[in-house]
PDB file of C-alpha atoms in Angstrom:
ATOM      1  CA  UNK A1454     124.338  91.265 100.587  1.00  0.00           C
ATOM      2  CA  UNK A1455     122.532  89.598 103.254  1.00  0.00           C
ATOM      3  CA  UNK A1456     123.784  86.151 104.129  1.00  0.00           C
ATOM      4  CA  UNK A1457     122.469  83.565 106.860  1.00  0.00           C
ATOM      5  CA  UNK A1458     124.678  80.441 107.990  1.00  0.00           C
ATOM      6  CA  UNK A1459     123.043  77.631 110.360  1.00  0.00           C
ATOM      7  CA  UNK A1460     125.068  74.526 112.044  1.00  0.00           C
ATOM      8  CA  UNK A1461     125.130  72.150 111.903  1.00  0.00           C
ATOM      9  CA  UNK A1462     123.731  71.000 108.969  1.00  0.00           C
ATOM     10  CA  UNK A1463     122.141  68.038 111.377  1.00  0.00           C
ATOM     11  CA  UNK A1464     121.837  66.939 114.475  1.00  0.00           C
ATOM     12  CA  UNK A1465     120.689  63.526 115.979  1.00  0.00           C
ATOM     13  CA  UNK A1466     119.714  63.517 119.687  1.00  0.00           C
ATOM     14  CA  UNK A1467     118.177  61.308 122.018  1.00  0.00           C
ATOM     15  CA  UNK A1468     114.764  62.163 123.785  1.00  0.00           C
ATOM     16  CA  UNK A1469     115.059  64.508 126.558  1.00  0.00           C
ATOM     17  CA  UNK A1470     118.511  65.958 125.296  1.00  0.00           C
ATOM     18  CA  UNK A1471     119.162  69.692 125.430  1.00  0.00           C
ATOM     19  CA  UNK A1472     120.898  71.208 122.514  1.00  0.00           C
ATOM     20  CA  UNK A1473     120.789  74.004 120.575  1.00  0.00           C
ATOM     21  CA  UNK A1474     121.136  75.018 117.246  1.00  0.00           C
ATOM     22  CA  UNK A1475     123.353  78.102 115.728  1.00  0.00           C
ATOM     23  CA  UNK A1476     122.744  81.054 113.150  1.00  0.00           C
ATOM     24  CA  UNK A1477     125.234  83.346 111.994  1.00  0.00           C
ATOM     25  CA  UNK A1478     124.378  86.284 109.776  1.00  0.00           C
ATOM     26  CA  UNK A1479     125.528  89.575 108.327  1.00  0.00           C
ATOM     27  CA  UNK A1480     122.775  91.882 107.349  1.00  0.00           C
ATOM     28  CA  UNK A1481     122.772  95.611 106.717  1.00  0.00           C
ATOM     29  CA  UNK A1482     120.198  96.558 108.949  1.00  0.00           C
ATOM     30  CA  UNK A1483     118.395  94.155 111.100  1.00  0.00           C
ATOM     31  CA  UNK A1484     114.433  94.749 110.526  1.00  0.00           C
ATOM     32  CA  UNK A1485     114.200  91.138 112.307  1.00  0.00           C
ATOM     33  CA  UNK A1486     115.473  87.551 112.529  1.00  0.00           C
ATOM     34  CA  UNK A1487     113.208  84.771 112.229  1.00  0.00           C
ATOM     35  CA  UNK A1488     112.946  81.013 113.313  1.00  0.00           C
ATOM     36  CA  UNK A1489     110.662  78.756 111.094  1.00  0.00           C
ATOM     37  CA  UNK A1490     110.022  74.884 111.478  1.00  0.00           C
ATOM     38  CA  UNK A1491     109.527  72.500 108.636  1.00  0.00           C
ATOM     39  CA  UNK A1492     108.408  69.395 107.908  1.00  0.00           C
ATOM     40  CA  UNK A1493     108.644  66.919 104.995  1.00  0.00           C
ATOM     41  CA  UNK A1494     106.461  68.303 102.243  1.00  0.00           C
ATOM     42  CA  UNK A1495     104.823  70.866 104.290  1.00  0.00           C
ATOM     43  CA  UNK A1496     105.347  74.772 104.296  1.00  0.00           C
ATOM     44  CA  UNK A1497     107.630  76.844 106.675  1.00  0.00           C
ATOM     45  CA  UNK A1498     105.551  77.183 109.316  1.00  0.00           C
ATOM     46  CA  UNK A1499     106.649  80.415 111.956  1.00  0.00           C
ATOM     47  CA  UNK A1500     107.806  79.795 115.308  1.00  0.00           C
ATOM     48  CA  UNK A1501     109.713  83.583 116.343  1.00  0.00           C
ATOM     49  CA  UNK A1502     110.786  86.845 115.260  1.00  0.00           C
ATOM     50  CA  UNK A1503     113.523  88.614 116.996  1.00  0.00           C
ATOM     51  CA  UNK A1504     114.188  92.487 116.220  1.00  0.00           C
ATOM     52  CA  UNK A1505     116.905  93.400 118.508  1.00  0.00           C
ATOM     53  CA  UNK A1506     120.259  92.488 119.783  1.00  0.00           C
ATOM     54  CA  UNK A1507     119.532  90.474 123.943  1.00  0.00           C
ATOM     55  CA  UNK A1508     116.113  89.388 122.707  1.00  0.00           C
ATOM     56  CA  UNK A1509     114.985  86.351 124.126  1.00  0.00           C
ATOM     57  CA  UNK A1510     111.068  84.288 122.918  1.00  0.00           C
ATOM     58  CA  UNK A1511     109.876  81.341 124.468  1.00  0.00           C
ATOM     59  CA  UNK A1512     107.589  78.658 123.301  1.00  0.00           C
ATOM     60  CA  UNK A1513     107.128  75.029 124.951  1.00  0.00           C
ATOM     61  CA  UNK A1514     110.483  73.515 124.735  1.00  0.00           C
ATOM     62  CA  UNK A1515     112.010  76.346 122.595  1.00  0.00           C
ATOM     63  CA  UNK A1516     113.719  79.116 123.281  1.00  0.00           C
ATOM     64  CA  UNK A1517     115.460  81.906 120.578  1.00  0.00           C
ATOM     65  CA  UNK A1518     117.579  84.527 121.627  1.00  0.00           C
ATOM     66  CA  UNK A1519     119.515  86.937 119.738  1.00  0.00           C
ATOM     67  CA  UNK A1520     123.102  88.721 119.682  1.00  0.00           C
ATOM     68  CA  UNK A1521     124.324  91.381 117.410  1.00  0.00           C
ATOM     69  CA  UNK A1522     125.990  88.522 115.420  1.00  0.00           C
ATOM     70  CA  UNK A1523     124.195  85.227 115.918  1.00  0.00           C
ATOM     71  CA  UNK A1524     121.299  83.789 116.906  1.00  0.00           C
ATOM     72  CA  UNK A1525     120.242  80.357 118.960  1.00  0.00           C
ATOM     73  CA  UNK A1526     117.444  77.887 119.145  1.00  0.00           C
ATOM     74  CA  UNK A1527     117.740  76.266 122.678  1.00  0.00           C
ATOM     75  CA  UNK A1528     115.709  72.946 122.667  1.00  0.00           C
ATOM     76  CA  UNK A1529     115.169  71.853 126.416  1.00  0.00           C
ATOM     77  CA  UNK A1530     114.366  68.229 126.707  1.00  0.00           C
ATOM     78  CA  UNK A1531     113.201  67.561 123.254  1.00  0.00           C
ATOM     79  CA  UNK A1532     110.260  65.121 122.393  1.00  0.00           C
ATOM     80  CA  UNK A1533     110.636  63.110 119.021  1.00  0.00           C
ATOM     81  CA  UNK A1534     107.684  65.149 117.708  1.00  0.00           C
ATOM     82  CA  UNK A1535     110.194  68.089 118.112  1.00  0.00           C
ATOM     83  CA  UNK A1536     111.841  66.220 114.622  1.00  0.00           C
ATOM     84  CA  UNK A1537     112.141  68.580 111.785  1.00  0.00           C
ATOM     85  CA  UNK A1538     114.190  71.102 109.808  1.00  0.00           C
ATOM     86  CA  UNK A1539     114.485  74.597 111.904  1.00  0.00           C
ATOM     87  CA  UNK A1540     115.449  77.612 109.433  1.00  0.00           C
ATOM     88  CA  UNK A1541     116.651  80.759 110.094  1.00  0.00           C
ATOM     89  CA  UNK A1542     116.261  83.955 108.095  1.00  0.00           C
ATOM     90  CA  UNK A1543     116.684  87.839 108.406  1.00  0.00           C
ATOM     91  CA  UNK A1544     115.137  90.996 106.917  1.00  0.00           C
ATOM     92  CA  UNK A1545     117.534  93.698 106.269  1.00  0.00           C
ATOM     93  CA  UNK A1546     117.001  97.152 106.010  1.00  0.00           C
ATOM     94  CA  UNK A1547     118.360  97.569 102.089  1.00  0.00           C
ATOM     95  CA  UNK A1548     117.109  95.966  98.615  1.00  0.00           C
ATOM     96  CA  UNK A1549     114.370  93.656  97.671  1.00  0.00           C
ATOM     97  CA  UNK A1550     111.534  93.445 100.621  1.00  0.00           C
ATOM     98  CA  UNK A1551     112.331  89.572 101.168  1.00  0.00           C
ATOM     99  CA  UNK A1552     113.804  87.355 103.478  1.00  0.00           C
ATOM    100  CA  UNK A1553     117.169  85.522 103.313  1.00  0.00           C
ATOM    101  CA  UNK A1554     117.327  82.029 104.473  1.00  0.00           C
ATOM    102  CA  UNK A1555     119.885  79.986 106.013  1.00  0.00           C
ATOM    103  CA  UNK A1556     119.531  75.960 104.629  1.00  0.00           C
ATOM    104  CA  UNK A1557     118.481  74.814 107.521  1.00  0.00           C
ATOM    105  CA  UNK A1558     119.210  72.514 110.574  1.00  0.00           C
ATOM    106  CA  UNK A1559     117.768  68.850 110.308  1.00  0.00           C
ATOM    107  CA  UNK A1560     117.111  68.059 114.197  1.00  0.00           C
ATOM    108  CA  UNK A1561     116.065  63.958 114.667  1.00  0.00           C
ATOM    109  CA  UNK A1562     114.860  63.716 118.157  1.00  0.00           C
ATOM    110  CA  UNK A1563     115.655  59.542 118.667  1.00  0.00           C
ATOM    111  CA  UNK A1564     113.072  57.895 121.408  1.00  0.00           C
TER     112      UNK A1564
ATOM    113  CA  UNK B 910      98.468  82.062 110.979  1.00  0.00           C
ATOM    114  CA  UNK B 911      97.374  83.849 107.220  1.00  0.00           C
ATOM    115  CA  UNK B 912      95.250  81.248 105.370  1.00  0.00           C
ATOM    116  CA  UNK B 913      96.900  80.745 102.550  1.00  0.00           C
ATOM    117  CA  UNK B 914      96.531  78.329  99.878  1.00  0.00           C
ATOM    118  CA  UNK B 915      98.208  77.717  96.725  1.00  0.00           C
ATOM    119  CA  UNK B 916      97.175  75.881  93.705  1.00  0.00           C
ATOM    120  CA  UNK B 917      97.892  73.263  91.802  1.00  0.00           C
ATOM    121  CA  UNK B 918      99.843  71.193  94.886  1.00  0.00           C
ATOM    122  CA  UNK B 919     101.955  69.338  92.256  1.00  0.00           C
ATOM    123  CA  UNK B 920     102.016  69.769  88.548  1.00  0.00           C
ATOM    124  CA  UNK B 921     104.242  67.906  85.985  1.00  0.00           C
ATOM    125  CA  UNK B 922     105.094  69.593  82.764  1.00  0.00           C
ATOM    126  CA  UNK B 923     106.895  69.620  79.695  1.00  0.00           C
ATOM    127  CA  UNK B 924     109.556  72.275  79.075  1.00  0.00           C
ATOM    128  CA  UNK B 925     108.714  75.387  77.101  1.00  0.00           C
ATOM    129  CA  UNK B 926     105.539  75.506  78.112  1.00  0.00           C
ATOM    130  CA  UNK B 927     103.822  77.912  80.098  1.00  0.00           C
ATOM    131  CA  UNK B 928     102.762  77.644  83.820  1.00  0.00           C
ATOM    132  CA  UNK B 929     100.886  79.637  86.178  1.00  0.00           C
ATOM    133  CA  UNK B 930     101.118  79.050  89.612  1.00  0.00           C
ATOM    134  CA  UNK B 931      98.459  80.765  92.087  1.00  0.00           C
ATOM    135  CA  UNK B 932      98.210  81.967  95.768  1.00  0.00           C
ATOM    136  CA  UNK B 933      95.094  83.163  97.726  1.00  0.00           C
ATOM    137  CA  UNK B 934      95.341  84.430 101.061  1.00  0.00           C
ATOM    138  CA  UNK B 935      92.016  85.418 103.032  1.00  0.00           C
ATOM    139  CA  UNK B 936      93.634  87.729 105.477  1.00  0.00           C
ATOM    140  CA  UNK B 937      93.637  90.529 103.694  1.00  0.00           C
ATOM    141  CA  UNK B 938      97.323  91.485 104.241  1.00  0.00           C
ATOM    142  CA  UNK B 939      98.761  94.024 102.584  1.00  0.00           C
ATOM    143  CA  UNK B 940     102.259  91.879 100.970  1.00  0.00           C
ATOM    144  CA  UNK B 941     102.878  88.614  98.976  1.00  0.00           C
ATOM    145  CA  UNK B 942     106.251  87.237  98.619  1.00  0.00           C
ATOM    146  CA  UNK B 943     107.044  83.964  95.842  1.00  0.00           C
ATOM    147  CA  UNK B 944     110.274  81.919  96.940  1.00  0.00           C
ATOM    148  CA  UNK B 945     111.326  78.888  95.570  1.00  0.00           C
ATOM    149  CA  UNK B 946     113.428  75.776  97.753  1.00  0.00           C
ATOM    150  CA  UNK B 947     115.699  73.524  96.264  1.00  0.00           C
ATOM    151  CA  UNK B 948     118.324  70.765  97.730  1.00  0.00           C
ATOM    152  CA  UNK B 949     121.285  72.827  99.040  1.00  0.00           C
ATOM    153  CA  UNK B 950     120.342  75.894  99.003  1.00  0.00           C
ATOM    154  CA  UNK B 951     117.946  78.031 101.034  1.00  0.00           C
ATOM    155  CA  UNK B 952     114.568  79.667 100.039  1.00  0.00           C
ATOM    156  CA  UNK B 953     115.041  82.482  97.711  1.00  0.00           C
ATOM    157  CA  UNK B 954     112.922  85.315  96.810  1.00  0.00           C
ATOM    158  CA  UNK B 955     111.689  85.293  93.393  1.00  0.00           C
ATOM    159  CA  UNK B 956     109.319  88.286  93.102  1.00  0.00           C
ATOM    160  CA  UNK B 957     106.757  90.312  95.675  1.00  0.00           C
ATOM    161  CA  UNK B 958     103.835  92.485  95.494  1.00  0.00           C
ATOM    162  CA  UNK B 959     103.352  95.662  98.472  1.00  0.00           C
ATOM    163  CA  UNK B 960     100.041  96.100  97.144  1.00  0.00           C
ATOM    164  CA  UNK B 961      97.723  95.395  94.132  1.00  0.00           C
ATOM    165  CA  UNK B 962      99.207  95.833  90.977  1.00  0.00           C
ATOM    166  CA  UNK B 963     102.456  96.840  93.014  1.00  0.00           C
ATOM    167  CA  UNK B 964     105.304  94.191  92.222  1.00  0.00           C
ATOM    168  CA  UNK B 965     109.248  94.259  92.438  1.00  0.00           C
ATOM    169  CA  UNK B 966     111.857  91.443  91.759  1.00  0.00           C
ATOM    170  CA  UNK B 967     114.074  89.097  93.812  1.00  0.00           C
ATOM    171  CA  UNK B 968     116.865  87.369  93.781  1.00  0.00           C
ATOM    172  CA  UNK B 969     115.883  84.789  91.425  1.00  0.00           C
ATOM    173  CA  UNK B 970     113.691  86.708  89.189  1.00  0.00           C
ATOM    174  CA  UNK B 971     115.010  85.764  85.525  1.00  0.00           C
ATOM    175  CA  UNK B 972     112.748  83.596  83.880  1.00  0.00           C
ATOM    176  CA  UNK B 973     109.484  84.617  86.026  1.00  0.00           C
ATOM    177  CA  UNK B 974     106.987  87.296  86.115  1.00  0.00           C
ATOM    178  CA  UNK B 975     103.954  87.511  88.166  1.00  0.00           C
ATOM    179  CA  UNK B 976     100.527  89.683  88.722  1.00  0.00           C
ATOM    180  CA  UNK B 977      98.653  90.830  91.400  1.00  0.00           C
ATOM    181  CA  UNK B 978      94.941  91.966  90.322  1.00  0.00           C
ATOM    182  CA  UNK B 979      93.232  91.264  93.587  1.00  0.00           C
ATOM    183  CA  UNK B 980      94.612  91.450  97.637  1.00  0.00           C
ATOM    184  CA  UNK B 981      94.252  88.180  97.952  1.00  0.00           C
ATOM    185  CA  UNK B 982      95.755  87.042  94.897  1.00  0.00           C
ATOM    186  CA  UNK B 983      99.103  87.051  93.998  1.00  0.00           C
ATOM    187  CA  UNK B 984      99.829  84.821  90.514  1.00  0.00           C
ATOM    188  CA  UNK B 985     103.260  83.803  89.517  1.00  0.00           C
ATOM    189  CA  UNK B 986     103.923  82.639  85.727  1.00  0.00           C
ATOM    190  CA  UNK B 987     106.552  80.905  84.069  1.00  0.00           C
ATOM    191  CA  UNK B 988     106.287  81.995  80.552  1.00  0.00           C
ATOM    192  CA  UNK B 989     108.962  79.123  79.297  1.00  0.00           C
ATOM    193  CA  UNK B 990     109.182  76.529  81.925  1.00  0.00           C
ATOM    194  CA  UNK B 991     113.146  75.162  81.691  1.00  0.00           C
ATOM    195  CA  UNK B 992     114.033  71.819  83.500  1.00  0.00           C
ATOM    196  CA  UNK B 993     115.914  74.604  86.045  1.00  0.00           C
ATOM    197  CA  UNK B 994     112.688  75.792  87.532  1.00  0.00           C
ATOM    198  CA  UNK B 995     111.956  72.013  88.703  1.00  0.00           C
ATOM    199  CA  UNK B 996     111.661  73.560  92.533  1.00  0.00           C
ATOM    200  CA  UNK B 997     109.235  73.573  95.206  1.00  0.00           C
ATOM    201  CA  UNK B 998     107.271  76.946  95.680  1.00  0.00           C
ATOM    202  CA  UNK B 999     106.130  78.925  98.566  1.00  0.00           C
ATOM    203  CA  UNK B1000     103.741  81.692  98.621  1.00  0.00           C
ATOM    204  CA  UNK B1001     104.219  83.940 101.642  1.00  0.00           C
ATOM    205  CA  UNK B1002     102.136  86.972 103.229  1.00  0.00           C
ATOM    206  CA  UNK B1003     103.026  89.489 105.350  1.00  0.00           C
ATOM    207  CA  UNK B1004     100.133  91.644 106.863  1.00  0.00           C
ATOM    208  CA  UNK B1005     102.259  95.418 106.300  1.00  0.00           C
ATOM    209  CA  UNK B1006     106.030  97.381 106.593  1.00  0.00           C
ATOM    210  CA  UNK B1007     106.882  96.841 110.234  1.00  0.00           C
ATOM    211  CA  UNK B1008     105.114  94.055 110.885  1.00  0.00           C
ATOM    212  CA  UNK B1009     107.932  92.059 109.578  1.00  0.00           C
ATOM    213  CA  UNK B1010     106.684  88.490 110.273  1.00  0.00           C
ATOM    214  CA  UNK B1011     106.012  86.248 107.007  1.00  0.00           C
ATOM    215  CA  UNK B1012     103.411  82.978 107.140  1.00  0.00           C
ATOM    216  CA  UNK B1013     103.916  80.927 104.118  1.00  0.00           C
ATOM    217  CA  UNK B1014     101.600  78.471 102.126  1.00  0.00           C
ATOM    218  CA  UNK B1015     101.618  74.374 101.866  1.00  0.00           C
ATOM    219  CA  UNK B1016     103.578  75.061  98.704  1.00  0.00           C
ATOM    220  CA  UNK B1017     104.021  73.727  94.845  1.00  0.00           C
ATOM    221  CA  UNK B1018     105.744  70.915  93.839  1.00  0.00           C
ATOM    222  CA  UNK B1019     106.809  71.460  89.650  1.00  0.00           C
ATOM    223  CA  UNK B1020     108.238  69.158  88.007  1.00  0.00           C
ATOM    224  CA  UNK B1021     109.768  70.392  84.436  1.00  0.00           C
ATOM    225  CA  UNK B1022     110.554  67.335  82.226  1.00  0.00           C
TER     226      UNK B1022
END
């Protein structure tokens, strides 16, 4: 069974401070692991896919990179419109054609 | 992005009743995926279709069933609606196998009283 962990469950930062955020899964078969943004009341909307182990996407102030074990969302001086919940999910190789989700990290970017 | 819409947004109903839930998608891609999100937990696969007429369950299939008649429609139904399907839905598409990326819809809030 494919499972997905993220921490930390939230994370409060002020403007213009670097963190990043952590996802830990086990997965038989890694067909890809995939970063989404959310906010309030709106869909999942996709921000990477990573499909092999020393991976590494870019995108503004975000940057995902992948290890056999874990990936990491790097947010480089982040802007309060950067506030939302990032998820993480993988696609694994065996059983239903779906993707398993982690719950989420809720990032508030304070000004 | 897929554009993908779903239909009703919100909907408030009484339990045993029945409930149909829809998703278009104007892309044309080939797979449709229902999850639903609820407070601590993540999204969960309910059912998905790799083609019309082509369906197979998810994790959290019991109590659902859905159709796919058309590409760009992919229908999900709850035949009995229990207060235990009170969720938020997503639709999500997926253009083919090995192009692994999903794009999901705005989603449906249900409420079952």
């Amino acid at each position: 069974e494919d499972q997905v962990t993220q921490s930390p469950e939230a994370l409060r930062l002020q403007e213009g401070e670097s963190s990043s955020l952590n996802c830990s899964y086990t997965v038989s078969g890694l067909r890809g692991l995939f970063w989404y943004r959310q906010d309030p009341g709106k869909g999942p909307e996709f921000l990477f896919t990573l499909y092999s182990a020393g991976e590494e996407k870019e995108k503004e102030r975000l940057k995902a990179t992948l290890t056999k074990k874990e990936s990491f969302l790097h947010i480089t001086a982040p802007k309060p419109e950067d506030s939302a919940t990032y998820l993480c999910a993988v696609q694994g190789g065996g059983g239903a054609d779906g993707l398993t989700f982690g719950k989420g990290t809720h990032l508030i970017i304070q000004p | 992005d897929a554009g993908i819409t779903q239909s009703p947004r919100h909907k408030v109903t009484e339990t045993g009743t029945p409930v149909t839930l829809r998703c278009h998608q104007t892309e044309n891609h080939r797979y449709m995926y229902w999850y639903r999100q609820d407070p601590g937990h993540g999204l969960r696969l309910i059912h998905y279709s790799y083609g019309v007429k082509d369906t197979d369950k998810g994790e959290v299939s019991d109590g659902y069933s859905v159709s796919r008649s058309k590409t760009e429609d992919f229908l999900l139904t709850l035949e009995s609606a229990t207060s235990s399907q009170t969720s938020v839905y997503f639709c999500a598409t997926k253009l083919t196998a090995g192009q692994e990326t999903q794009y999901f819809g705005p989603g449906t809030r249900l409420l079952v009283l």
